[in-house]
Tab-separated table of C-alpha atoms in Angstrom:
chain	number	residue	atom	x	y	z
A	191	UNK	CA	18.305	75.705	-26.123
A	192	UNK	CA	17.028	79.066	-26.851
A	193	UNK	CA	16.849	80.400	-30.074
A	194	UNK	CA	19.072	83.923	-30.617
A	195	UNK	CA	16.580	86.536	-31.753
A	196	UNK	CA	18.559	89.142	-34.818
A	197	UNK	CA	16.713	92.236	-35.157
A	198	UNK	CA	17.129	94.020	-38.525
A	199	UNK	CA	14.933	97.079	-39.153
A	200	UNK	CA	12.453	96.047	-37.092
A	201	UNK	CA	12.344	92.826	-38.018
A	202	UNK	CA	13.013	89.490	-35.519
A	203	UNK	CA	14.220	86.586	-36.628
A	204	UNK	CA	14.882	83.751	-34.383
A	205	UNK	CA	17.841	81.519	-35.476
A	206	UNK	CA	17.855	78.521	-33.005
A	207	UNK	CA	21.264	76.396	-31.621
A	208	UNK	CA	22.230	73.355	-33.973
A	209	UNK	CA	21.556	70.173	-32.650
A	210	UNK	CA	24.503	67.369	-31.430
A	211	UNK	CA	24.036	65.555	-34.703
A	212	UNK	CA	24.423	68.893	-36.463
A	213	UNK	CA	27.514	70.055	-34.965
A	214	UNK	CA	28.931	66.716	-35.731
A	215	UNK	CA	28.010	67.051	-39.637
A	216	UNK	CA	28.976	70.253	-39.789
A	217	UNK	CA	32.715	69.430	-38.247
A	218	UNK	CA	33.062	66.053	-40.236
A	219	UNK	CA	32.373	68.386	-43.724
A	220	UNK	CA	34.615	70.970	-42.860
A	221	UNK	CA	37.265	68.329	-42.620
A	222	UNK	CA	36.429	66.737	-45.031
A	223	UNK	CA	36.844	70.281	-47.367
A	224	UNK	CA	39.955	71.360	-45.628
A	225	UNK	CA	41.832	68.067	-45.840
A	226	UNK	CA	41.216	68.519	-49.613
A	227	UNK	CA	41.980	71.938	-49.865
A	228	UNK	CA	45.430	70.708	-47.559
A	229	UNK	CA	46.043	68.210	-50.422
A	230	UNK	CA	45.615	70.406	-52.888
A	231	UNK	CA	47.843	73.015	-51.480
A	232	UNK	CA	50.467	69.814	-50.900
A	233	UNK	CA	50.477	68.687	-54.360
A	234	UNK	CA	51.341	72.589	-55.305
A	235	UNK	CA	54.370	72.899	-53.141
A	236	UNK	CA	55.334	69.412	-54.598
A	237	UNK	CA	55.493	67.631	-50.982
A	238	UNK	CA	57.434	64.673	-50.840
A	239	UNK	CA	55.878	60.984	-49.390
A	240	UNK	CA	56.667	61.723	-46.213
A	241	UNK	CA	55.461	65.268	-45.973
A	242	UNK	CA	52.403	64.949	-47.243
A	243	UNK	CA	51.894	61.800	-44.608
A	244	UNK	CA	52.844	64.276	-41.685
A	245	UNK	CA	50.447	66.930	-42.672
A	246	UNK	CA	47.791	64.642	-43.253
A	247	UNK	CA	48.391	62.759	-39.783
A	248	UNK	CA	48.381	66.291	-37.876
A	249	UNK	CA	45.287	67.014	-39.908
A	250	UNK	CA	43.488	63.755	-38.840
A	251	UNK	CA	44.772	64.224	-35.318
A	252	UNK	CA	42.484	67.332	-35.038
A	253	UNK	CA	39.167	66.071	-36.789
A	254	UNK	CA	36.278	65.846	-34.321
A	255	UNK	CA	37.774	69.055	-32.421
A	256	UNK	CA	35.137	71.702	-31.099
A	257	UNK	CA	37.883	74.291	-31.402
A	258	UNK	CA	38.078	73.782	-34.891
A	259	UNK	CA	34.740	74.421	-35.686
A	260	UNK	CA	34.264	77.126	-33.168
A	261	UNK	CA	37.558	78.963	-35.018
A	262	UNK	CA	35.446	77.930	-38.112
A	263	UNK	CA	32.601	80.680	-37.183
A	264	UNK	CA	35.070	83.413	-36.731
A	265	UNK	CA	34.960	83.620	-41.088
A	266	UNK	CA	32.491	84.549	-42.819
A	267	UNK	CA	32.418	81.542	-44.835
A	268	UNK	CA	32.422	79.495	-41.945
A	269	UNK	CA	29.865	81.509	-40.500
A	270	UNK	CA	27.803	81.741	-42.800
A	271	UNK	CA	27.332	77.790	-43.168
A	272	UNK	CA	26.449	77.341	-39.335
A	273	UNK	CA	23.711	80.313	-39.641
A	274	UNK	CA	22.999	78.630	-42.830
A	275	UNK	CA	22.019	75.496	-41.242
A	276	UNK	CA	20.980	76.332	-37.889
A	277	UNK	CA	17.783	77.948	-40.120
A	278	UNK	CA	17.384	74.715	-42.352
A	279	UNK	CA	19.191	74.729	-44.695
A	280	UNK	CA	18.320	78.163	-46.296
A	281	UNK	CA	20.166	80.669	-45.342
A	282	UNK	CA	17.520	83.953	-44.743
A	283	UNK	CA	17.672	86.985	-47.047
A	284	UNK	CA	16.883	89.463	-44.092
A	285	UNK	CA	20.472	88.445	-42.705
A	286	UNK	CA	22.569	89.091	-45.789
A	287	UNK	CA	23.338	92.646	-44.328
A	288	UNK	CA	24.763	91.304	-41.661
A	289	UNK	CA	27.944	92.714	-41.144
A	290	UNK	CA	30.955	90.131	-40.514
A	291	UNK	CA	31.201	90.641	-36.937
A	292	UNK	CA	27.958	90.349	-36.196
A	293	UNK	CA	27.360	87.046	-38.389
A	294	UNK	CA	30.646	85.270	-36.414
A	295	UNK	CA	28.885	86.308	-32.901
A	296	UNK	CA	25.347	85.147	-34.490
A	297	UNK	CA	27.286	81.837	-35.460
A	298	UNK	CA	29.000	81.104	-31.640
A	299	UNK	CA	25.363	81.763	-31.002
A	300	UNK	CA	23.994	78.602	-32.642
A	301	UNK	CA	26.841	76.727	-31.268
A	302	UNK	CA	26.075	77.717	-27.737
A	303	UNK	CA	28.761	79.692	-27.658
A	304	UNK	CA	27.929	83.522	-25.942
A	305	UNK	CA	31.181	85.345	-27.155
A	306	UNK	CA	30.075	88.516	-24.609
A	307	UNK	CA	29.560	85.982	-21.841
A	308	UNK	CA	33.205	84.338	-22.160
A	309	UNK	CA	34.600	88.140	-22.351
A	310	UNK	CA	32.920	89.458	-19.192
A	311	UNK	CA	33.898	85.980	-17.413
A	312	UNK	CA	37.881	86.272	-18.420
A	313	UNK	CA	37.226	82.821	-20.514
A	314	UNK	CA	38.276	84.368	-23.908
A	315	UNK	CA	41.815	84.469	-24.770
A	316	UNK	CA	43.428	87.760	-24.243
A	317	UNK	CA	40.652	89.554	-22.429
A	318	UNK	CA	42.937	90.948	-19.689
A	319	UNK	CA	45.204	92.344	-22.145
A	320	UNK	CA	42.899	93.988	-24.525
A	321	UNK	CA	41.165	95.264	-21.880
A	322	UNK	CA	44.633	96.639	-20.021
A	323	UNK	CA	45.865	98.002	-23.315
A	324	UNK	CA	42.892	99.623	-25.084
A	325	UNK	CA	41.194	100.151	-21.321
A	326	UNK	CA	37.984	98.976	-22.944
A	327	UNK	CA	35.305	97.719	-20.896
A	328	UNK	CA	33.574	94.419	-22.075
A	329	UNK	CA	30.511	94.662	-23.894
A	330	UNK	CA	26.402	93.477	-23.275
A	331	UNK	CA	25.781	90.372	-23.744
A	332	UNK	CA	25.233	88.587	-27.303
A	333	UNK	CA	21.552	88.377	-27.166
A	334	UNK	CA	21.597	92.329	-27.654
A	335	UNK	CA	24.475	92.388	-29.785
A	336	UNK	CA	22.639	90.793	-32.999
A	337	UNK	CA	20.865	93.950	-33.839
A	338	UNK	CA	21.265	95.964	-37.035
């Protein structure tokens, strides 16, 4: 597990992958925020009983899913946590210019996820029609990509 290597004006910084056990924590707090928020946003619209238990089954239905927390890094919030603690804890002052984009791909990164990898392969959804329609090519891969 290689670390990703951001350059920012001539600066490297090597953020490394998250561990199992970190991927795990990191999925079991983001439930753990979004079924509150989900609650929240339940007692608002004045759910009945039986509403609120559907939403909250379908809600525990999905906990523990990798898509959820790969989805996760395409905000900046969510991004932001994974670089956060894929670097300890801290997350570094040298990345706060990061723009969005850059910090979601930098995230996939310390999930072992290469974004530029899946798009050259045909593995991301909608590839073949973003490329047909905008006649784009895909791009390098993500260890160049983190540069700004």
């Amino acid at each position: 597990m290689e670390p990703t290597a951001v350059t920012i004006e001539d600066e490297t910084i090597l953020v490394p992958r998250l561990k199992v056990q970190q991927i795990i924590d990191l999925g079991v707090l983001r439930h753990e925020r979004e079924r509150k928020a989900l609650l929240e946003d339940l007692e608002d619209a004045e759910a009945t009983t039986e509403e609120r238990l559907e939403k909250l089954r379908e809600h525990r239905d999905q906990k523990g899913l990798s898509s959820i927390l790969v989805r996760s890094a395409f905000s900046v919030d969510g991004a932001y946590q994974i670089v956060r603690l894929a670097m300890g804890g801290e997350y570094p002052e040298r990345l706060e210019g990061l723009d969005p984009t850059k910090l979601s791909r930098l995230a996939l990164a310390c999930i072992g996820i290469d974004l530029d990898e899946m798009v050259a392969s045909g593995e991301a959804e909608g590839k073949e029609k973003a490329d047909h329609e905008t006649g784009l090519a895909s791009r390098p891969s993500s260890s160049a990509i983190v540069q700004g």
